[in-house]
CSV table of C-alpha atoms in Angstrom, one decimal:
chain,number,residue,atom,x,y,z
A,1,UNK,CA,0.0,0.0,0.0
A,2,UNK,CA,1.3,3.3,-0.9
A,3,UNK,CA,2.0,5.9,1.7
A,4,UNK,CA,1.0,9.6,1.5
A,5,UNK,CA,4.6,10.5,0.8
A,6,UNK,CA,4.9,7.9,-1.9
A,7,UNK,CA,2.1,9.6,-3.8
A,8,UNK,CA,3.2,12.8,-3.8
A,9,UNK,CA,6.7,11.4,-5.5
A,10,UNK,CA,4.5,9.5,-8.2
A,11,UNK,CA,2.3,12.1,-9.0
A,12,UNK,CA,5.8,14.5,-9.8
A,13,UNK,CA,7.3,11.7,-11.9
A,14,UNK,CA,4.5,10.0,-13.2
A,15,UNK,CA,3.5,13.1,-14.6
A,16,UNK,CA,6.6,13.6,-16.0
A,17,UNK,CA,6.8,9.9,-17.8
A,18,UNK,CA,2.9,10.3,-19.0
A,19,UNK,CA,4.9,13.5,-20.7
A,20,UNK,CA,7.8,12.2,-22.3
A,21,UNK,CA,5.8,9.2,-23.3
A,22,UNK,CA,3.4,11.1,-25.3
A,23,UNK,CA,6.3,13.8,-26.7
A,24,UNK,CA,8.7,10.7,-27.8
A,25,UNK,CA,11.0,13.9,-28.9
A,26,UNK,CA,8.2,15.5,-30.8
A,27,UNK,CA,7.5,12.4,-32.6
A,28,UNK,CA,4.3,11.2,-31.0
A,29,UNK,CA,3.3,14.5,-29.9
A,30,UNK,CA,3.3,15.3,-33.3
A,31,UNK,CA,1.9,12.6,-35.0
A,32,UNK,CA,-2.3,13.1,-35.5
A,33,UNK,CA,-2.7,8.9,-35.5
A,34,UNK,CA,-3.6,7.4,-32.0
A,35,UNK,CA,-3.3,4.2,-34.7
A,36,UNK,CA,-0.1,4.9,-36.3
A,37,UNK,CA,1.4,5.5,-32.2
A,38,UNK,CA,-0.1,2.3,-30.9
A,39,UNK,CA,1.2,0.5,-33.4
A,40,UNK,CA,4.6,1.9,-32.7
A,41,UNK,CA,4.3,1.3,-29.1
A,42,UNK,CA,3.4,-2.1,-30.0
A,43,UNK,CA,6.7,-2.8,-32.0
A,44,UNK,CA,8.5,-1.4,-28.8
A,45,UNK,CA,7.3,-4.3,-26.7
A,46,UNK,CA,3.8,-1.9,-25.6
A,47,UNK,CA,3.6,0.3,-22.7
A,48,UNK,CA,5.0,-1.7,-20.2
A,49,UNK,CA,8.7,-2.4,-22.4
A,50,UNK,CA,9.1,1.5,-22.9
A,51,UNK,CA,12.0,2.9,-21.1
A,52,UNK,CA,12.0,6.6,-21.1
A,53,UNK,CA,15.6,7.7,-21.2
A,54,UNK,CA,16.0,11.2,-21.9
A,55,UNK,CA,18.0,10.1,-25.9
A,56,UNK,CA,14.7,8.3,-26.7
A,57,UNK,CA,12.5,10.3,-24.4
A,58,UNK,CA,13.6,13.4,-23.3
A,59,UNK,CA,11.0,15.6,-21.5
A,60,UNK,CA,9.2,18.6,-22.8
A,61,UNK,CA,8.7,22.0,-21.7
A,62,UNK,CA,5.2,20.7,-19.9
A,63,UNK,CA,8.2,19.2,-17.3
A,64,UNK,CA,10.3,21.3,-17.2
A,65,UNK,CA,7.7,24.1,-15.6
A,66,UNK,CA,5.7,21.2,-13.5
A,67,UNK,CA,9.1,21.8,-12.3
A,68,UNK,CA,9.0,25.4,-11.8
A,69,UNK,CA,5.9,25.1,-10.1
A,70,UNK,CA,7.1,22.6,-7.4
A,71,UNK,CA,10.8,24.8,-7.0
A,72,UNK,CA,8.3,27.4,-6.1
A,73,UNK,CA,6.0,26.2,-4.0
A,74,UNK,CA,8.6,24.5,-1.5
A,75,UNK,CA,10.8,27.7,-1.4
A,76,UNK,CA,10.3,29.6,1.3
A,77,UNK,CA,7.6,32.0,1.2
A,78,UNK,CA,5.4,33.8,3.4
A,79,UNK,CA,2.7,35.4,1.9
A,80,UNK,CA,0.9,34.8,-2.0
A,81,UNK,CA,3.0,38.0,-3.3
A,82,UNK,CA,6.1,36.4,-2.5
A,83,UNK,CA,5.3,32.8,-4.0
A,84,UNK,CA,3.6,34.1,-7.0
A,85,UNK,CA,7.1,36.2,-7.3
A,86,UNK,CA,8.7,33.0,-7.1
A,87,UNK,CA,6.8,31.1,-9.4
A,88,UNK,CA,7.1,33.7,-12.0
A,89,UNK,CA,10.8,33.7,-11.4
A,90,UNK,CA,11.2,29.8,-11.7
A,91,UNK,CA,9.6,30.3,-14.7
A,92,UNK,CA,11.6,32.7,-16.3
A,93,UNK,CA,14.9,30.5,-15.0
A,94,UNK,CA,13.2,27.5,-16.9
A,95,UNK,CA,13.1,29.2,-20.1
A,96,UNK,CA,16.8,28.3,-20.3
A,97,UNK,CA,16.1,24.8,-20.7
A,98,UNK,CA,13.7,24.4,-23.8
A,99,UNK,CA,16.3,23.6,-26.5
A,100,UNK,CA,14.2,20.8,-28.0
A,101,UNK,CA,11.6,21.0,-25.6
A,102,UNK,CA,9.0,22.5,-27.8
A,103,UNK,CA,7.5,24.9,-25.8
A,104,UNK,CA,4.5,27.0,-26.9
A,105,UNK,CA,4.4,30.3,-28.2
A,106,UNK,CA,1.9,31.9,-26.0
A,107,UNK,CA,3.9,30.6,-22.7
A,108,UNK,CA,6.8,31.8,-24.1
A,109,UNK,CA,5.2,35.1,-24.9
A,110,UNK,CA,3.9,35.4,-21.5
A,111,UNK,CA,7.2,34.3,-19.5
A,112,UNK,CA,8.4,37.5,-21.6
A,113,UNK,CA,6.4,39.9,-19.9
A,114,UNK,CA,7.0,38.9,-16.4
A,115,UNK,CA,9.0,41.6,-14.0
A,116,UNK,CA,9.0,38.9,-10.6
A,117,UNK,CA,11.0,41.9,-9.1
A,118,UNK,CA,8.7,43.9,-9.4
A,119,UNK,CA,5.1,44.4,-7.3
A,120,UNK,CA,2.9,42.8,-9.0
A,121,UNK,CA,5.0,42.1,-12.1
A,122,UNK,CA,4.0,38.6,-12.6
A,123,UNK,CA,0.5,40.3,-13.9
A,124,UNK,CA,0.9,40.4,-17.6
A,125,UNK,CA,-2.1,42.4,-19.8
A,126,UNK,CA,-5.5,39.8,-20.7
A,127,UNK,CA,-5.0,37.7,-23.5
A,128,UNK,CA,-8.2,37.1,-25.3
A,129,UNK,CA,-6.3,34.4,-27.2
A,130,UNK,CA,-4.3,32.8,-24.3
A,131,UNK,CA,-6.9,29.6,-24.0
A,132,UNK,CA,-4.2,27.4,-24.2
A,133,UNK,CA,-3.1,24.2,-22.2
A,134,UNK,CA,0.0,25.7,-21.2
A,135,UNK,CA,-1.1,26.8,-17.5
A,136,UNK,CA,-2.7,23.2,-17.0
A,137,UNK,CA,0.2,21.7,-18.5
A,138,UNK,CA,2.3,22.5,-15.4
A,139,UNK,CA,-0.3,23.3,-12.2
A,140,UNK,CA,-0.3,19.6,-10.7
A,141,UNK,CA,2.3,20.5,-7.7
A,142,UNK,CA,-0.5,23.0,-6.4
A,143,UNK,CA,-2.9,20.5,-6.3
A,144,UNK,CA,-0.8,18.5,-4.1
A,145,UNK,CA,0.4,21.4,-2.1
A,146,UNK,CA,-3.0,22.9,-1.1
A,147,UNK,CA,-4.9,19.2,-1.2
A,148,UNK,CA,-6.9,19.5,1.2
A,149,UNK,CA,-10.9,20.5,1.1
A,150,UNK,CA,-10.3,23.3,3.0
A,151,UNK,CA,-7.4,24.8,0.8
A,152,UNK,CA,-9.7,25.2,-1.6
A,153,UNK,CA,-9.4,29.1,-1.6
A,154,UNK,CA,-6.0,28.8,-1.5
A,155,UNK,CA,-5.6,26.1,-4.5
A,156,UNK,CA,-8.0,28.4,-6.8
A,157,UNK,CA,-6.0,31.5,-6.1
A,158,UNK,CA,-2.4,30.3,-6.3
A,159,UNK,CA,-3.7,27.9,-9.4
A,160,UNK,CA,-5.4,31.7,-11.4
A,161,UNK,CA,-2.4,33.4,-10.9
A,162,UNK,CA,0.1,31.2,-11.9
A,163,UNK,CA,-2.0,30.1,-14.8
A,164,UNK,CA,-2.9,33.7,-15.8
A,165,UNK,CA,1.0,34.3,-16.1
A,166,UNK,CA,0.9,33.0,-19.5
A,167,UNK,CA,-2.4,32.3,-19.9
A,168,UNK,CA,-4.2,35.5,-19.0
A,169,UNK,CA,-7.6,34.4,-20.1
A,170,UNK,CA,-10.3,32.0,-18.5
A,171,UNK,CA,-10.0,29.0,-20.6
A,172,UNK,CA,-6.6,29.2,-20.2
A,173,UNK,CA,-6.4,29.6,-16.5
A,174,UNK,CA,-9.3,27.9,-15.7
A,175,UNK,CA,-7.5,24.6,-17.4
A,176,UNK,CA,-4.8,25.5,-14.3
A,177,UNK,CA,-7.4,25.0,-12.3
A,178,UNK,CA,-9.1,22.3,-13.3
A,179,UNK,CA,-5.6,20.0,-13.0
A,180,UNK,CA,-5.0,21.4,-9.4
A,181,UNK,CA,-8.4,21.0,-8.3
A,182,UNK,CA,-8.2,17.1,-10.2
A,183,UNK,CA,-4.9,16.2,-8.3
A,184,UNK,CA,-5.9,17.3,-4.9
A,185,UNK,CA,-9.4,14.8,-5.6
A,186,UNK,CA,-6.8,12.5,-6.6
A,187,UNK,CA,-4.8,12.5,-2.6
A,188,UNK,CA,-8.4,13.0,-1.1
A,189,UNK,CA,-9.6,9.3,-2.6
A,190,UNK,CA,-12.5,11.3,-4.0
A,191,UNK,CA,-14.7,9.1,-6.4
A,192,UNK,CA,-13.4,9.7,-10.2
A,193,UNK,CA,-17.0,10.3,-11.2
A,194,UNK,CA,-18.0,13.2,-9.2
A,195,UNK,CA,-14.7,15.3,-10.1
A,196,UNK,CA,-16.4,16.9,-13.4
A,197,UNK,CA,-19.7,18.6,-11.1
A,198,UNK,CA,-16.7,19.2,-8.1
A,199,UNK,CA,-15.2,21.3,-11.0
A,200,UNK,CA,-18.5,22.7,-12.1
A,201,UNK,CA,-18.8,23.8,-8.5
A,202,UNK,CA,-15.7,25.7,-8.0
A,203,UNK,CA,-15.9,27.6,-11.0
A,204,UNK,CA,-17.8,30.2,-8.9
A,205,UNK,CA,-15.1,30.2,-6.3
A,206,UNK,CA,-13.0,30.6,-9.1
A,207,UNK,CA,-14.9,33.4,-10.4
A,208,UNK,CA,-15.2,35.2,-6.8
A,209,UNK,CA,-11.7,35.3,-6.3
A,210,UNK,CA,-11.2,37.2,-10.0
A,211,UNK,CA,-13.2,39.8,-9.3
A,212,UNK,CA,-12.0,40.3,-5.7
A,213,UNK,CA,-8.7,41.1,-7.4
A,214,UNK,CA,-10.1,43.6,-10.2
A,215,UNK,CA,-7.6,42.9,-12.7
A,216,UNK,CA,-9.4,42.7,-16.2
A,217,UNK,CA,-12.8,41.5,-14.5
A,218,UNK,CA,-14.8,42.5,-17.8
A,219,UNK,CA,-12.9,41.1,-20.0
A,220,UNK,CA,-13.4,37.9,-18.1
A,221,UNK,CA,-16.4,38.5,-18.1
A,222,UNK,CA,-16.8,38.4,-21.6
A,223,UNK,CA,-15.0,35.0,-22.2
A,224,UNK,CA,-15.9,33.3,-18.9
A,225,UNK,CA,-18.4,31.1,-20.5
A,226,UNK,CA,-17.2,29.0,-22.9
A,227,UNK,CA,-14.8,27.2,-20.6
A,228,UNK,CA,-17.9,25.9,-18.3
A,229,UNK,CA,-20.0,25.5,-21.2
A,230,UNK,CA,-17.5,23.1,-23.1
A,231,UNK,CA,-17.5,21.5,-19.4
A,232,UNK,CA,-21.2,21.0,-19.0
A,233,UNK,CA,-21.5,19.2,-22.0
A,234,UNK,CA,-18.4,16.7,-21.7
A,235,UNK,CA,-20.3,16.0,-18.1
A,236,UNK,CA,-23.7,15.6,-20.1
A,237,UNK,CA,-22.3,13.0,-22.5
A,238,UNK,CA,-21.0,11.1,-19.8
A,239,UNK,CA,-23.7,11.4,-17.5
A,240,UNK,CA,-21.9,12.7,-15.2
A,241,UNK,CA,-23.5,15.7,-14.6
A,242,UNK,CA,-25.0,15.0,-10.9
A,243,UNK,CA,-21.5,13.2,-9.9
A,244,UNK,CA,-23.0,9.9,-8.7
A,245,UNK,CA,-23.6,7.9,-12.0
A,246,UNK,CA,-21.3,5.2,-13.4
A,247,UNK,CA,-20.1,7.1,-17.1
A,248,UNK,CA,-21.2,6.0,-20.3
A,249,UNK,CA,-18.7,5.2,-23.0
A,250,UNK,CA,-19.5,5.0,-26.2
A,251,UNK,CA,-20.0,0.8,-27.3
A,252,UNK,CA,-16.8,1.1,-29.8
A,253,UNK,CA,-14.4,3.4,-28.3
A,254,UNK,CA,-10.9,2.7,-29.8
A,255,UNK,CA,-8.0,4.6,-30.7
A,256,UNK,CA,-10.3,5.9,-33.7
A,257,UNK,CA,-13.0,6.5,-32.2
A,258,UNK,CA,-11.2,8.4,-29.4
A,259,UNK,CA,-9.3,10.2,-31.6
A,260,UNK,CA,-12.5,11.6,-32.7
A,261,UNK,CA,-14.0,12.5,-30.0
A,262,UNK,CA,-11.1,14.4,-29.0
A,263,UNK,CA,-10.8,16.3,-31.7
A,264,UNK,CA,-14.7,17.2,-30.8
A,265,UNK,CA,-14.4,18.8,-27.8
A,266,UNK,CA,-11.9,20.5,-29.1
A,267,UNK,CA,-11.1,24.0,-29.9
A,268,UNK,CA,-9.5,24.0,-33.3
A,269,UNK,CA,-9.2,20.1,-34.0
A,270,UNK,CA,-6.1,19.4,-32.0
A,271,UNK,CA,-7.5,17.6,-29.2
A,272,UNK,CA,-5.9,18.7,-25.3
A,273,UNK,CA,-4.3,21.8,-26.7
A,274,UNK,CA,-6.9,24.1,-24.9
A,275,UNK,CA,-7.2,24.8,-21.3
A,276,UNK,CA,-10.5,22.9,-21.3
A,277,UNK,CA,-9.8,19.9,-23.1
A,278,UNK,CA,-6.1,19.0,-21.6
A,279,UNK,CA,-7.9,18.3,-18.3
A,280,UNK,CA,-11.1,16.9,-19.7
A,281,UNK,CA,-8.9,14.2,-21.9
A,282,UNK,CA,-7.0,13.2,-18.8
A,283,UNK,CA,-10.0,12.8,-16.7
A,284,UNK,CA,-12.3,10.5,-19.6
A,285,UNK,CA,-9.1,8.3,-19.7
A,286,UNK,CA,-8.8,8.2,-16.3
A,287,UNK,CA,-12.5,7.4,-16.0
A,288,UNK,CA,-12.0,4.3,-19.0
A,289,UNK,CA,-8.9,3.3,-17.5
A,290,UNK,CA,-9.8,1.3,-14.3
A,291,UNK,CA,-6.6,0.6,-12.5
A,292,UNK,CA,-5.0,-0.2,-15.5
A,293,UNK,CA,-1.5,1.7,-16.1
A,294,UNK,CA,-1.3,0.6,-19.6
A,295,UNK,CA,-5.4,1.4,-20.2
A,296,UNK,CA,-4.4,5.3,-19.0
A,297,UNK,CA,-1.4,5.2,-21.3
A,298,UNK,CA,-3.2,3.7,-24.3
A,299,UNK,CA,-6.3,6.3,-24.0
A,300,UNK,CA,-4.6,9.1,-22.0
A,301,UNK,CA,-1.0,9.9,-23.6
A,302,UNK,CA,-1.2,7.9,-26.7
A,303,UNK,CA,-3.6,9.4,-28.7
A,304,UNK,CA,-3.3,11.9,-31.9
A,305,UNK,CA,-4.0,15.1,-30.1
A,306,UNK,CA,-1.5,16.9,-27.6
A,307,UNK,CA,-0.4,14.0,-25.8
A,308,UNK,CA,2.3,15.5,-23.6
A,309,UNK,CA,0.3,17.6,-21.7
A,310,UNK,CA,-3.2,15.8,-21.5
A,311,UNK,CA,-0.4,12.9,-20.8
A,312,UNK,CA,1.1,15.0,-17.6
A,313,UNK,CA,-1.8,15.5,-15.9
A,314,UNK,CA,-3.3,11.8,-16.3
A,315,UNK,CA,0.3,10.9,-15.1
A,316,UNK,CA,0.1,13.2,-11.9
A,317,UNK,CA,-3.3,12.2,-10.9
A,318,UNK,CA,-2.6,8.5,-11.4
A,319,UNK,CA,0.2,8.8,-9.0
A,320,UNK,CA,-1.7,10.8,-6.5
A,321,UNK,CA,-4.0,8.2,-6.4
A,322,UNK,CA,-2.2,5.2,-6.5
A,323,UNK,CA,1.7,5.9,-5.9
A,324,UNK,CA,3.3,3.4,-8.2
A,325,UNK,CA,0.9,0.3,-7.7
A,326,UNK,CA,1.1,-1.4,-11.4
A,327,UNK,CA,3.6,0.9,-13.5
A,328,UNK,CA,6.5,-0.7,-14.9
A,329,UNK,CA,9.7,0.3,-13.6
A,330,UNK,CA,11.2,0.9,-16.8
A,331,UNK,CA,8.8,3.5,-17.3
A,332,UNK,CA,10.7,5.8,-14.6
A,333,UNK,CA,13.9,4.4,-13.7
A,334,UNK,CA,15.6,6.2,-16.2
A,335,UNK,CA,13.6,9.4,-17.3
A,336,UNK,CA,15.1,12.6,-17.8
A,337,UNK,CA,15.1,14.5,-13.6
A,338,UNK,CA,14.1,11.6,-12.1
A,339,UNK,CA,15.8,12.7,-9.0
A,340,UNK,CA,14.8,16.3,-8.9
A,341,UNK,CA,11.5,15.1,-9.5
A,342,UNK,CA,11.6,12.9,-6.7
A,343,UNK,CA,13.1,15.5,-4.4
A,344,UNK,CA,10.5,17.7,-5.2
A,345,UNK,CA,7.5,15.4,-4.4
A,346,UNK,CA,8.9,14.3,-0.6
A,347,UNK,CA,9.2,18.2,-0.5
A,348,UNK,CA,6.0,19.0,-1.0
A,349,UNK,CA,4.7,15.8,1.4
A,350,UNK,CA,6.5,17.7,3.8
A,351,UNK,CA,5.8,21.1,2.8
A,352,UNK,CA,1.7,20.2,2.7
A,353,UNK,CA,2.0,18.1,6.0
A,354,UNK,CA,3.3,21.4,7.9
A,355,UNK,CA,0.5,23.3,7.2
């Protein structure tokens, strides 16, 4: 049985692996075939003969800033201006690291703007086209750091601001939020099916806390709806909506048929490249998955859309739910920061236990 301190480690490297499985060195993340990468896989021995070195398997920029995030929140810090300071500073230090990473414009565009020495200077002017996954790409360390129900405030806030970074627009942010809010579910044992209407109900806290900080509230405004909206109707086709039922799959549900329907909830076709869909990919494979390591893998991180980061959060959660229990060890033993990675997960076991 996996302790508390063992989950936290696994949801910082499995996170990592579900990445660099799914960015193979842009080859998989790339590729628009969940067919043409399971059958790769398959000539690799399948999912449980993969060994992630970094030559084969190096990790992408969605790492390198679930990273960032971590260094951040274990550093010492007293008050939110200080850690969002922080954050916005580990970011800026991790931009030295993306030679063949592959990191995305608008992060990079964002990281740009920040002034961390400044008051207030990682605020960066609303994007109406930041919606990408970028901010939920990296936001799993805040869910473990503020996992408890009564962090919730706390999750929301820190998760906003350091989404909003990069990402200053809801869908964007709100994707931060979604992976936070999905990973503290995960160290809380909180039944898979009732995550989707647990999101549902904190957008409002979500949406409380950005006007209580006035910056760009009508602009907000404007494009708060289509992140919830896109939500609602996931939870709808699931049946899922009132968090108690079992979910409903479709009959035939392959790597074809997934494919699809990711590129359907979708905001442009490339399935998980949004900050509503990243999460919402992670969580349907989570939900089709079982226990199964390799069933997560297969639906999860090898699929045609933007595997790497729907492939980072289904990583982190599976971790904070059940440590290691059923994941090859060549899957981890040899990926790219295993140690720091490690490090950082007993330091934020130790960090969220002093609270």
């Amino acid at each position: 049985m996996a302790t508390l301190e063992d989950k936290f480690v696994a949801a910082m490297l499995l996170g990592a692996v579900g990445d660099a499985m799914g960015y193979k060195n842009g080859n998989w993340e790339f590729c628009k075939s969940g067919i043409a990468i399971h059958s790769e896989v398959e000539k690799l021995g399948g999912v449980s003969a993969l060994n992630l070195t970094r030559e084969n398997f190096m990790v992408s920029d969605d790492t390198v800033l679930h990273i960032a995030t971590a260094e951040a929140l274990v550093s010492e810090w007293k008050d939110k201006e200080t850690l969002y300071r922080t954050i916005a500073q580990k970011y800026i230090d991790g931009w030295s690291d993306m030679s063949g990473r592959a990191p995305g414009l608008t992060t990079q565009q964002g990281v740009e703007k920040l002034r961390p020495k400044v008051h207030e200077g990682y605020r960066i002017p609303y994007t109406p086209r930041g919606g990408g996954c970028g901010a939920a790409m990296r936001s799993a360390p805040i869910g473990l750091r503020f996992y408890r129900p009564e962090q919730l405030e706390d999750l929301v806030a820190v998760a906003v601001e350091s989404g909003r970074m990069t990402h200053n627009c809801p869908t964007g942010y709100l994707g931060s939020v979604a992976t936070a809010l999905f990973v503290s579910y995960s160290i809380q044992r909180r039944p898979i099916n009732s995550w989707g209407k647990g999101l549902m109900d904190t957008l409002p806290v979500a949406w409380k806390y950005v006007e209580k900080t006035g910056k760009d509230v009508e602009q907000n405004r404007e494009d708060w709806n289509y992140f919830e909206k896109r939500w609602a109707d996931y939870l709808r086709r699931r049946n899922l909506t009132d968090g108690k039922s079992e979910p409903k799959f479709p009959e035939r549900y392959g790597p074809n048929e997934r494919d699809e329907f990711y590129k359907s909830v979708s905001y442009n076709g490339w399935g998980g490249s949004s900050g509503h869909d990243a999460p919402m990919i992670a969580y349907d494979a989570l939900l089709g998955a079982g226990t199964s390591w390799e069933e997560l893998c297969l639906r999860g991180v090898l699929h045609g859309g933007d595997n790497d980061s729907t492939g980072i959060i289904a990583g982190s959660c599976w971790g904070a739910m059940y440590g290691f229990e059923g994941v090859p060890e060549v899957n981890y033993k040899n990926l790219e920061y295993k140690d720091r990675l490690v490090t950082l997960g007993k330091d934020l076991y130790r960090s969220a236990a002093t609270v």
